[in-house]
């Protein structure tokens, strides 16, 4: 997507290095960082310079390639897999990408591995872009249907949580892909952007993305969604997901569950948009089986932003002695999810729904 008038992806190869946008600096500064080895790739994921399930997977694939460029032995391959796998526990695209790279290059002789891994990481990135475009087309049909029921010129109001935009993927985003396509095709669309405490991915990233693309949007604090829905101000919720189970439970950024509850209570359709690499076919019960990342308490006790003096600063908002809990994700049970928007179309959030779109996985599980 565009930043100013320049086309960007969130990750790309540049010589022997991997270029990323340091997302901890947005929206205040656009800083490109070059990753040159395994440790830097792992640090970029753990430190959330890159984040969002599909982008975590793409970065991990490049991390494997960087590791193999330095040492392509079996031991180094195993070490790279473990190091990258340990960075963040919830987004399943991480394991998916690591397994895919290991499966593709593990059988090659060490001398052939680095180049093959590098090329494959590029393929994973290109596939992600194409996949998200297809998610966008599937989701666009939902927005078009709502637009047809509106008066001419009246916007379709979408609520989204966290950042499941192009910054969370290689391009297009998942939740945002239908929004960008709707906007580009002339459908009036307006997005309520949850700020998404504690790290404020909505305020810092989604709002920045939508603004750069010219999509009308309004930033709201996390607790506003229920009020908006009670007053008929939201036509559809579309969120991303870090892991969706074989029966359609949706794990996503903390607070997603509360939005789904409010949506159900107010008859607002609630969709999750995802590439199939985000489905964990080995897990059914998301609440019991998905590991929820717990992050440092300072993300809750402090807030970072640009001061009125133009300096990026971090300030404490809670007493120094107050204990803090920081659960990064929650699980929305499938019963609260109206549907899943995937690269193969929209399905019911259920075992049957997913099996209809992905019969090859359903057969394996049977
Ligand atoms: O902690 P983050 O910023 O990596 O969390 C990101 C999300 O929760 C996204 O909604 C999810 O990864 C889907 S991204 C298309």
mmCIF file of C-alpha atoms and ligand atoms in Angstrom:
data_model
loop_
_atom_site.group_PDB
_atom_site.id
_atom_site.type_symbol
_atom_site.label_atom_id
_atom_site.label_comp_id
_atom_site.label_asym_id
_atom_site.label_seq_id
_atom_site.Cartn_x
_atom_site.Cartn_y
_atom_site.Cartn_z
ATOM 1 C CA UNK A 1 0.000 0.000 0.000
ATOM 2 C CA UNK A 2 1.046 3.592 -0.229
ATOM 3 C CA UNK A 3 2.977 5.771 2.181
ATOM 4 C CA UNK A 4 2.652 9.189 0.613
ATOM 5 C CA UNK A 5 2.935 8.442 -3.084
ATOM 6 C CA UNK A 6 5.343 5.510 -2.704
ATOM 7 C CA UNK A 7 4.281 1.849 -2.794
ATOM 8 C CA UNK A 8 5.485 -0.131 0.197
ATOM 9 C CA UNK A 9 5.365 -3.627 1.551
ATOM 10 C CA UNK A 10 5.997 -4.222 5.241
ATOM 11 C CA UNK A 11 9.027 -6.464 4.512
ATOM 12 C CA UNK A 12 11.288 -6.879 1.508
ATOM 13 C CA UNK A 13 14.693 -8.229 0.496
ATOM 14 C CA UNK A 14 17.441 -5.686 -0.084
ATOM 15 C CA UNK A 15 20.769 -7.199 -1.155
ATOM 16 C CA UNK A 16 21.703 -9.774 1.492
ATOM 17 C CA UNK A 17 19.532 -8.096 4.124
ATOM 18 C CA UNK A 18 15.852 -8.051 4.967
ATOM 19 C CA UNK A 19 14.294 -4.604 5.190
ATOM 20 C CA UNK A 20 11.443 -3.956 7.612
ATOM 21 C CA UNK A 21 9.577 -0.941 8.883
ATOM 22 C CA UNK A 22 10.217 -0.491 12.618
ATOM 23 C CA UNK A 23 6.604 -0.433 13.775
ATOM 24 C CA UNK A 24 7.500 0.649 17.290
ATOM 25 C CA UNK A 25 8.358 4.073 15.805
ATOM 26 C CA UNK A 26 5.106 4.584 13.900
ATOM 27 C CA UNK A 27 3.144 6.773 13.475
ATOM 28 C CA UNK A 28 5.730 9.342 14.556
ATOM 29 C CA UNK A 29 8.698 8.213 12.476
ATOM 30 C CA UNK A 30 9.092 6.018 9.403
ATOM 31 C CA UNK A 31 12.291 4.085 10.030
ATOM 32 C CA UNK A 32 13.520 1.239 7.839
ATOM 33 C CA UNK A 33 15.711 -1.331 9.596
ATOM 34 C CA UNK A 34 17.897 -3.933 7.883
ATOM 35 C CA UNK A 35 18.045 -7.375 9.444
ATOM 36 C CA UNK A 36 21.236 -9.240 8.644
ATOM 37 C CA UNK A 37 21.266 -12.288 10.907
ATOM 38 C CA UNK A 38 19.146 -14.686 12.940
ATOM 39 C CA UNK A 39 19.406 -12.773 16.212
ATOM 40 C CA UNK A 40 18.286 -9.534 14.626
ATOM 41 C CA UNK A 41 15.301 -11.265 13.030
ATOM 42 C CA UNK A 42 14.352 -12.847 16.375
ATOM 43 C CA UNK A 43 14.745 -9.497 18.162
ATOM 44 C CA UNK A 44 12.589 -7.757 15.559
ATOM 45 C CA UNK A 45 9.744 -10.218 16.208
ATOM 46 C CA UNK A 46 10.050 -10.373 20.011
ATOM 47 C CA UNK A 47 10.429 -6.582 20.266
ATOM 48 C CA UNK A 48 7.450 -6.063 17.941
ATOM 49 C CA UNK A 49 9.313 -4.024 15.360
ATOM 50 C CA UNK A 50 7.347 -6.376 13.161
ATOM 51 C CA UNK A 51 4.105 -7.810 14.457
ATOM 52 C CA UNK A 52 0.797 -9.190 13.221
ATOM 53 C CA UNK A 53 0.461 -12.910 12.583
ATOM 54 C CA UNK A 54 1.245 -13.067 8.832
ATOM 55 C CA UNK A 55 4.168 -10.637 9.071
ATOM 56 C CA UNK A 56 5.606 -12.551 12.017
ATOM 57 C CA UNK A 57 5.518 -15.652 9.777
ATOM 58 C CA UNK A 58 7.150 -13.870 6.842
ATOM 59 C CA UNK A 59 9.896 -12.438 9.072
ATOM 60 C CA UNK A 60 10.525 -15.857 10.598
ATOM 61 C CA UNK A 61 10.927 -17.354 7.119
ATOM 62 C CA UNK A 62 13.526 -14.707 6.284
ATOM 63 C CA UNK A 63 15.100 -15.271 9.706
ATOM 64 C CA UNK A 64 15.638 -18.928 8.774
ATOM 65 C CA UNK A 65 17.214 -17.849 5.481
ATOM 66 C CA UNK A 66 19.552 -15.406 7.270
ATOM 67 C CA UNK A 67 20.565 -18.115 9.733
ATOM 68 C CA UNK A 68 21.286 -20.602 6.953
ATOM 69 C CA UNK A 69 23.381 -18.062 5.068
ATOM 70 C CA UNK A 70 25.751 -18.084 8.060
ATOM 71 C CA UNK A 71 25.617 -21.826 8.801
ATOM 72 C CA UNK A 72 23.539 -24.329 6.832
ATOM 73 C CA UNK A 73 24.220 -27.401 8.975
ATOM 74 C CA UNK A 74 21.400 -29.492 10.484
ATOM 75 C CA UNK A 75 22.313 -28.151 13.940
ATOM 76 C CA UNK A 76 22.099 -24.548 12.776
ATOM 77 C CA UNK A 77 18.752 -25.246 11.127
ATOM 78 C CA UNK A 78 17.370 -26.681 14.378
ATOM 79 C CA UNK A 79 18.803 -23.764 16.388
ATOM 80 C CA UNK A 80 17.264 -21.203 14.047
ATOM 81 C CA UNK A 81 13.880 -22.946 14.214
ATOM 82 C CA UNK A 82 13.931 -22.990 18.035
ATOM 83 C CA UNK A 83 15.178 -19.414 18.403
ATOM 84 C CA UNK A 84 12.507 -18.005 16.125
ATOM 85 C CA UNK A 85 9.770 -20.245 17.506
ATOM 86 C CA UNK A 86 10.450 -18.934 21.025
ATOM 87 C CA UNK A 87 9.875 -15.279 20.063
ATOM 88 C CA UNK A 88 6.071 -15.076 20.380
ATOM 89 C CA UNK A 89 3.753 -17.896 21.412
ATOM 90 C CA UNK A 90 0.279 -17.093 20.112
ATOM 91 C CA UNK A 91 0.409 -16.305 16.376
ATOM 92 C CA UNK A 92 0.368 -19.697 14.652
ATOM 93 C CA UNK A 93 1.710 -18.273 11.385
ATOM 94 C CA UNK A 94 5.097 -18.331 13.095
ATOM 95 C CA UNK A 95 5.099 -22.123 13.427
ATOM 96 C CA UNK A 96 3.459 -22.484 10.023
ATOM 97 C CA UNK A 97 6.243 -20.515 8.303
ATOM 98 C CA UNK A 98 9.038 -22.266 10.209
ATOM 99 C CA UNK A 99 7.594 -25.691 9.362
ATOM 100 C CA UNK A 100 7.172 -24.665 5.731
ATOM 101 C CA UNK A 101 10.806 -23.524 5.403
ATOM 102 C CA UNK A 102 12.164 -26.563 7.260
ATOM 103 C CA UNK A 103 9.998 -28.871 5.147
ATOM 104 C CA UNK A 104 11.151 -27.247 1.918
ATOM 105 C CA UNK A 105 14.887 -27.032 2.577
ATOM 106 C CA UNK A 106 15.543 -29.711 5.235
ATOM 107 C CA UNK A 107 16.097 -32.394 2.623
ATOM 108 C CA UNK A 108 18.529 -30.324 0.547
ATOM 109 C CA UNK A 109 22.266 -30.620 0.964
ATOM 110 C CA UNK A 110 23.630 -27.841 3.205
ATOM 111 C CA UNK A 111 25.261 -26.094 0.241
ATOM 112 C CA UNK A 112 21.889 -25.576 -1.433
ATOM 113 C CA UNK A 113 19.915 -24.531 1.614
ATOM 114 C CA UNK A 114 20.580 -20.818 2.059
ATOM 115 C CA UNK A 115 19.641 -19.787 -1.492
ATOM 116 C CA UNK A 116 16.568 -22.035 -1.468
ATOM 117 C CA UNK A 117 15.401 -20.640 1.898
ATOM 118 C CA UNK A 118 15.891 -17.064 0.703
ATOM 119 C CA UNK A 119 13.863 -17.695 -2.448
ATOM 120 C CA UNK A 120 11.175 -19.523 -0.474
ATOM 121 C CA UNK A 121 10.847 -16.676 2.041
ATOM 122 C CA UNK A 122 10.232 -14.384 -0.933
ATOM 123 C CA UNK A 123 7.571 -16.793 -2.202
ATOM 124 C CA UNK A 124 5.870 -16.792 1.209
ATOM 125 C CA UNK A 125 5.743 -12.986 1.040
ATOM 126 C CA UNK A 126 4.328 -12.943 -2.507
ATOM 127 C CA UNK A 127 1.755 -15.588 -1.576
ATOM 128 C CA UNK A 128 0.700 -13.539 1.431
ATOM 129 C CA UNK A 129 0.012 -10.534 -0.791
ATOM 130 C CA UNK A 130 -2.070 -12.607 -3.225
ATOM 131 C CA UNK A 131 -3.902 -14.338 -0.375
ATOM 132 C CA UNK A 132 -4.842 -11.078 1.300
ATOM 133 C CA UNK A 133 -6.090 -9.683 -1.968
ATOM 134 C CA UNK A 134 -8.415 -12.707 -2.246
ATOM 135 C CA UNK A 135 -9.544 -12.197 1.366
ATOM 136 C CA UNK A 136 -10.296 -8.626 0.355
ATOM 137 C CA UNK A 137 -12.420 -9.752 -2.577
ATOM 138 C CA UNK A 138 -14.379 -12.177 -0.382
ATOM 139 C CA UNK A 139 -14.955 -9.523 2.278
ATOM 140 C CA UNK A 140 -15.820 -6.873 -0.280
ATOM 141 C CA UNK A 141 -18.990 -8.801 -1.125
ATOM 142 C CA UNK A 142 -20.126 -8.389 2.512
ATOM 143 C CA UNK A 143 -19.515 -4.647 2.455
ATOM 144 C CA UNK A 144 -21.238 -4.315 -0.925
ATOM 145 C CA UNK A 145 -24.312 -6.093 0.436
ATOM 146 C CA UNK A 146 -24.513 -3.628 3.343
ATOM 147 C CA UNK A 147 -23.932 -0.670 1.005
ATOM 148 C CA UNK A 148 -26.895 -1.768 -1.144
ATOM 149 C CA UNK A 149 -29.190 -1.366 1.880
ATOM 150 C CA UNK A 150 -27.957 2.204 2.560
ATOM 151 C CA UNK A 151 -29.127 5.500 1.144
ATOM 152 C CA UNK A 152 -26.886 6.777 -1.686
ATOM 153 C CA UNK A 153 -23.680 8.248 -0.252
ATOM 154 C CA UNK A 154 -24.308 6.923 3.256
ATOM 155 C CA UNK A 155 -21.122 5.183 4.481
ATOM 156 C CA UNK A 156 -20.802 1.584 5.582
ATOM 157 C CA UNK A 157 -19.463 1.770 9.136
ATOM 158 C CA UNK A 158 -16.875 -0.864 9.980
ATOM 159 C CA UNK A 159 -15.373 -1.363 13.432
ATOM 160 C CA UNK A 160 -11.951 -2.965 13.690
ATOM 161 C CA UNK A 161 -9.669 -3.835 16.580
ATOM 162 C CA UNK A 162 -5.865 -3.765 16.803
ATOM 163 C CA UNK A 163 -4.026 -3.632 13.497
ATOM 164 C CA UNK A 164 -4.891 -6.340 11.010
ATOM 165 C CA UNK A 165 -3.848 -4.002 8.242
ATOM 166 C CA UNK A 166 -1.082 -4.111 5.663
ATOM 167 C CA UNK A 167 1.485 -3.504 8.392
ATOM 168 C CA UNK A 168 0.427 -6.777 10.041
ATOM 169 C CA UNK A 169 0.822 -8.711 6.794
ATOM 170 C CA UNK A 170 3.126 -8.243 3.810
ATOM 171 C CA UNK A 171 0.520 -6.096 2.051
ATOM 172 C CA UNK A 172 -3.236 -5.339 1.994
ATOM 173 C CA UNK A 173 -3.889 -6.640 5.516
ATOM 174 C CA UNK A 174 -6.601 -9.132 6.347
ATOM 175 C CA UNK A 175 -9.355 -7.145 8.079
ATOM 176 C CA UNK A 176 -8.425 -4.068 6.069
ATOM 177 C CA UNK A 177 -8.256 -5.726 2.630
ATOM 178 C CA UNK A 178 -12.059 -5.602 2.108
ATOM 179 C CA UNK A 179 -12.048 -2.022 3.394
ATOM 180 C CA UNK A 180 -9.323 -0.888 0.977
ATOM 181 C CA UNK A 181 -11.049 -2.609 -1.945
ATOM 182 C CA UNK A 182 -14.422 -1.100 -1.011
ATOM 183 C CA UNK A 183 -12.906 2.359 -0.713
ATOM 184 C CA UNK A 184 -11.008 1.976 -3.990
ATOM 185 C CA UNK A 185 -14.162 0.853 -5.789
ATOM 186 C CA UNK A 186 -16.043 3.957 -4.675
ATOM 187 C CA UNK A 187 -18.168 2.508 -1.870
ATOM 188 C CA UNK A 188 -18.358 5.073 0.936
ATOM 189 C CA UNK A 189 -16.817 3.348 3.908
ATOM 190 C CA UNK A 190 -15.922 4.679 7.340
ATOM 191 C CA UNK A 191 -13.904 2.804 9.954
ATOM 192 C CA UNK A 192 -14.103 3.041 13.735
ATOM 193 C CA UNK A 193 -10.575 2.236 14.895
ATOM 194 C CA UNK A 194 -10.210 0.859 18.433
ATOM 195 C CA UNK A 195 -7.092 2.380 19.992
ATOM 196 C CA UNK A 196 -6.174 -1.112 21.324
ATOM 197 C CA UNK A 197 -4.447 -0.661 24.637
ATOM 198 C CA UNK A 198 -1.905 -1.402 25.858
ATOM 199 C CA UNK A 199 0.306 -0.990 22.767
ATOM 200 C CA UNK A 200 -2.176 1.090 20.793
ATOM 201 C CA UNK A 201 -1.792 -0.682 17.447
ATOM 202 C CA UNK A 202 -5.120 0.828 16.398
ATOM 203 C CA UNK A 203 -4.152 4.417 17.227
ATOM 204 C CA UNK A 204 -0.589 4.150 15.979
ATOM 205 C CA UNK A 205 -0.808 1.766 13.038
ATOM 206 C CA UNK A 206 -4.360 1.271 11.736
ATOM 207 C CA UNK A 207 -5.207 4.963 11.895
ATOM 208 C CA UNK A 208 -1.896 5.780 10.174
ATOM 209 C CA UNK A 209 -2.504 3.230 7.408
ATOM 210 C CA UNK A 210 -6.073 4.287 6.746
ATOM 211 C CA UNK A 211 -5.053 7.941 6.753
ATOM 212 C CA UNK A 212 -2.292 7.287 4.224
ATOM 213 C CA UNK A 213 -4.763 5.543 1.953
ATOM 214 C CA UNK A 214 -7.419 8.217 2.377
ATOM 215 C CA UNK A 215 -9.991 5.963 4.055
ATOM 216 C CA UNK A 216 -12.313 7.968 6.356
ATOM 217 C CA UNK A 217 -11.899 6.762 9.928
ATOM 218 C CA UNK A 218 -12.441 7.754 13.535
ATOM 219 C CA UNK A 219 -10.225 6.700 16.418
ATOM 220 C CA UNK A 220 -12.128 5.567 19.510
ATOM 221 C CA UNK A 221 -11.029 4.289 22.906
ATOM 222 C CA UNK A 222 -11.424 0.583 23.409
ATOM 223 C CA UNK A 223 -14.526 0.834 25.561
ATOM 224 C CA UNK A 224 -16.635 2.743 23.032
ATOM 225 C CA UNK A 225 -17.568 -0.147 20.737
ATOM 226 C CA UNK A 226 -20.561 -1.290 22.777
ATOM 227 C CA UNK A 227 -22.003 2.225 22.842
ATOM 228 C CA UNK A 228 -21.537 2.646 19.076
ATOM 229 C CA UNK A 229 -23.271 -0.645 18.412
ATOM 230 C CA UNK A 230 -26.187 0.174 20.714
ATOM 231 C CA UNK A 231 -26.767 3.311 18.663
ATOM 232 C CA UNK A 232 -26.693 1.632 15.261
ATOM 233 C CA UNK A 233 -23.379 3.256 14.372
ATOM 234 C CA UNK A 234 -21.588 0.050 13.365
ATOM 235 C CA UNK A 235 -22.745 -2.050 10.392
ATOM 236 C CA UNK A 236 -20.085 -4.737 10.602
ATOM 237 C CA UNK A 237 -17.086 -5.661 12.762
ATOM 238 C CA UNK A 238 -14.079 -7.087 10.949
ATOM 239 C CA UNK A 239 -11.035 -8.160 12.946
ATOM 240 C CA UNK A 240 -7.919 -10.192 12.269
ATOM 241 C CA UNK A 241 -6.774 -13.264 14.150
ATOM 242 C CA UNK A 242 -3.532 -14.744 15.413
ATOM 243 C CA UNK A 243 -4.845 -18.287 15.528
ATOM 244 C CA UNK A 244 -8.201 -19.741 14.569
ATOM 245 C CA UNK A 245 -9.033 -23.262 15.643
ATOM 246 C CA UNK A 246 -10.396 -26.114 13.539
ATOM 247 C CA UNK A 247 -13.855 -25.427 14.990
ATOM 248 C CA UNK A 248 -13.686 -21.678 14.370
ATOM 249 C CA UNK A 249 -12.698 -20.165 17.727
ATOM 250 C CA UNK A 250 -10.877 -16.917 17.009
ATOM 251 C CA UNK A 251 -7.859 -15.846 19.057
ATOM 252 C CA UNK A 252 -6.991 -12.202 18.509
ATOM 253 C CA UNK A 253 -5.723 -9.110 20.296
ATOM 254 C CA UNK A 254 -7.008 -8.685 23.839
ATOM 255 C CA UNK A 255 -10.438 -7.061 23.842
ATOM 256 C CA UNK A 256 -11.688 -8.718 20.684
ATOM 257 C CA UNK A 257 -13.964 -11.007 22.719
ATOM 258 C CA UNK A 258 -15.710 -8.037 24.345
ATOM 259 C CA UNK A 259 -16.398 -6.545 20.921
ATOM 260 C CA UNK A 260 -17.898 -9.833 19.777
ATOM 261 C CA UNK A 261 -20.149 -9.932 22.850
ATOM 262 C CA UNK A 262 -21.349 -6.401 22.176
ATOM 263 C CA UNK A 263 -21.867 -7.247 18.508
ATOM 264 C CA UNK A 264 -23.981 -10.302 19.371
ATOM 265 C CA UNK A 265 -26.077 -8.321 21.850
ATOM 266 C CA UNK A 266 -26.783 -5.689 19.213
ATOM 267 C CA UNK A 267 -27.239 -7.869 16.150
ATOM 268 C CA UNK A 268 -24.097 -6.548 14.461
ATOM 269 C CA UNK A 269 -22.325 -9.096 12.214
ATOM 270 C CA UNK A 270 -18.866 -9.983 13.530
ATOM 271 C CA UNK A 271 -16.298 -11.402 11.101
ATOM 272 C CA UNK A 272 -12.668 -12.483 11.390
ATOM 273 C CA UNK A 273 -10.514 -12.206 8.266
ATOM 274 C CA UNK A 274 -7.656 -14.668 7.940
ATOM 275 C CA UNK A 275 -5.361 -16.520 5.608
ATOM 276 C CA UNK A 276 -5.564 -20.305 6.031
ATOM 277 C CA UNK A 277 -2.010 -20.220 7.449
ATOM 278 C CA UNK A 278 -3.646 -18.746 10.587
ATOM 279 C CA UNK A 279 -5.781 -21.843 11.144
ATOM 280 C CA UNK A 280 -4.352 -24.272 13.680
ATOM 281 C CA UNK A 281 -5.885 -27.550 12.545
ATOM 282 C CA UNK A 282 -4.406 -29.336 15.591
ATOM 283 C CA UNK A 283 -6.525 -27.335 18.044
ATOM 284 C CA UNK A 284 -10.304 -27.255 18.547
ATOM 285 C CA UNK A 285 -10.965 -25.496 21.854
ATOM 286 C CA UNK A 286 -9.269 -22.120 21.633
ATOM 287 C CA UNK A 287 -9.877 -21.153 25.263
ATOM 288 C CA UNK A 288 -8.327 -24.312 26.665
ATOM 289 C CA UNK A 289 -5.620 -24.943 24.115
ATOM 290 C CA UNK A 290 -4.158 -21.703 22.731
ATOM 291 C CA UNK A 291 -1.208 -20.279 24.692
ATOM 292 C CA UNK A 292 -1.888 -16.633 25.478
ATOM 293 C CA UNK A 293 1.141 -14.386 25.407
ATOM 294 C CA UNK A 294 1.738 -12.418 28.600
ATOM 295 C CA UNK A 295 3.910 -9.390 28.040
ATOM 296 C CA UNK A 296 5.791 -7.007 30.315
ATOM 297 C CA UNK A 297 3.779 -4.953 32.788
ATOM 298 C CA UNK A 298 5.350 -1.680 31.650
ATOM 299 C CA UNK A 299 3.175 -1.818 28.519
ATOM 300 C CA UNK A 300 0.199 -1.297 30.857
ATOM 301 C CA UNK A 301 1.753 0.947 33.505
ATOM 302 C CA UNK A 302 3.264 3.262 30.879
ATOM 303 C CA UNK A 303 2.137 4.897 27.657
ATOM 304 C CA UNK A 304 4.431 5.975 24.842
ATOM 305 C CA UNK A 305 3.746 8.790 22.417
ATOM 306 C CA UNK A 306 4.926 12.058 20.934
ATOM 307 C CA UNK A 307 5.036 14.870 23.448
ATOM 308 C CA UNK A 308 3.872 18.375 22.586
ATOM 309 C CA UNK A 309 7.596 19.222 22.371
ATOM 310 C CA UNK A 310 7.897 16.771 19.458
ATOM 311 C CA UNK A 311 9.825 14.129 21.388
ATOM 312 C CA UNK A 312 8.828 10.440 21.482
ATOM 313 C CA UNK A 313 8.491 9.736 25.191
ATOM 314 C CA UNK A 314 7.174 7.135 27.600
ATOM 315 C CA UNK A 315 5.233 8.205 30.666
ATOM 316 C CA UNK A 316 4.018 6.264 33.687
ATOM 317 C CA UNK A 317 0.243 6.302 34.265
ATOM 318 C CA UNK A 318 -0.023 4.028 37.325
ATOM 319 C CA UNK A 319 1.577 4.105 40.784
ATOM 320 C CA UNK A 320 5.035 2.544 40.812
ATOM 321 C CA UNK A 321 3.975 -0.183 43.234
ATOM 322 C CA UNK A 322 0.774 -1.270 41.441
ATOM 323 C CA UNK A 323 0.910 -4.880 40.215
ATOM 324 C CA UNK A 324 0.050 -5.268 36.537
ATOM 325 C CA UNK A 325 -1.205 -8.128 34.344
ATOM 326 C CA UNK A 326 -0.728 -7.925 30.592
ATOM 327 C CA UNK A 327 -2.543 -10.642 28.631
ATOM 328 C CA UNK A 328 -1.975 -9.864 24.969
ATOM 329 C CA UNK A 329 -4.726 -11.975 23.369
ATOM 330 C CA UNK A 330 -8.140 -13.459 24.062
ATOM 331 C CA UNK A 331 -10.335 -16.064 22.430
ATOM 332 C CA UNK A 332 -13.725 -15.349 20.898
ATOM 333 C CA UNK A 333 -15.746 -18.578 20.807
ATOM 334 C CA UNK A 334 -16.985 -19.593 17.368
ATOM 335 C CA UNK A 335 -20.622 -19.138 18.451
ATOM 336 C CA UNK A 336 -20.052 -15.361 18.573
ATOM 337 C CA UNK A 337 -18.413 -15.194 15.149
ATOM 338 C CA UNK A 338 -20.761 -14.600 12.230
ATOM 339 C CA UNK A 339 -18.247 -15.878 9.704
ATOM 340 C CA UNK A 340 -14.632 -16.299 8.664
ATOM 341 C CA UNK A 341 -13.369 -14.408 5.627
ATOM 342 C CA UNK A 342 -10.630 -16.483 3.993
ATOM 343 C CA UNK A 343 -8.765 -16.599 0.704
ATOM 344 C CA UNK A 344 -11.234 -19.284 -0.436
ATOM 345 C CA UNK A 345 -14.336 -17.324 0.482
ATOM 346 C CA UNK A 346 -16.517 -16.724 3.528
ATOM 347 C CA UNK A 347 -17.603 -19.616 5.732
ATOM 348 C CA UNK A 348 -19.413 -20.253 8.972
ATOM 349 C CA UNK A 349 -17.102 -20.304 12.002
ATOM 350 C CA UNK A 350 -17.460 -24.028 12.613
ATOM 351 C CA UNK A 351 -15.800 -27.340 11.881
ATOM 352 C CA UNK A 352 -18.295 -27.911 9.064
ATOM 353 C CA UNK A 353 -17.826 -24.421 7.641
ATOM 354 C CA UNK A 354 -14.040 -24.701 7.571
ATOM 355 C CA UNK A 355 -14.162 -28.247 6.209
ATOM 356 C CA UNK A 356 -16.290 -26.979 3.323
ATOM 357 C CA UNK A 357 -13.574 -24.523 2.274
ATOM 358 C CA UNK A 358 -10.542 -26.593 3.244
ATOM 359 C CA UNK A 359 -11.513 -30.246 2.703
ATOM 360 C CA UNK A 360 -7.869 -31.335 2.487
ATOM 361 C CA UNK A 361 -7.321 -30.408 6.159
ATOM 362 C CA UNK A 362 -10.642 -31.827 7.301
ATOM 363 C CA UNK A 363 -9.702 -35.169 5.704
ATOM 364 C CA UNK A 364 -6.370 -35.173 7.552
ATOM 365 C CA UNK A 365 -8.087 -34.526 10.876
ATOM 366 C CA UNK A 366 -10.743 -37.215 10.372
HETATM 367 O O1 LIG B 1 0.461 -8.191 19.202
HETATM 368 P P1 LIG B 1 0.250 -7.954 17.739
HETATM 369 O O2 LIG B 1 0.317 -6.526 17.345
HETATM 370 O O3 LIG B 1 1.158 -8.838 16.905
HETATM 371 O O4 LIG B 1 -1.233 -8.453 17.487
HETATM 372 C C1 LIG B 1 -1.754 -8.422 16.194
HETATM 373 C C2 LIG B 1 -3.167 -8.844 16.109
HETATM 374 O O5 LIG B 1 -3.786 -9.188 17.093
HETATM 375 C C3 LIG B 1 -3.770 -8.917 14.746
HETATM 376 O O6 LIG B 1 -5.146 -8.673 14.803
HETATM 377 C C4 LIG B 1 -3.559 -10.329 14.184
HETATM 378 O O7 LIG B 1 -2.186 -10.665 14.243
HETATM 379 C C5 LIG B 1 -4.035 -10.462 12.795
HETATM 380 S S1 LIG B 1 -2.952 -9.609 11.666
HETATM 381 C C6 LIG B 1 -3.566 -9.728 10.110
#
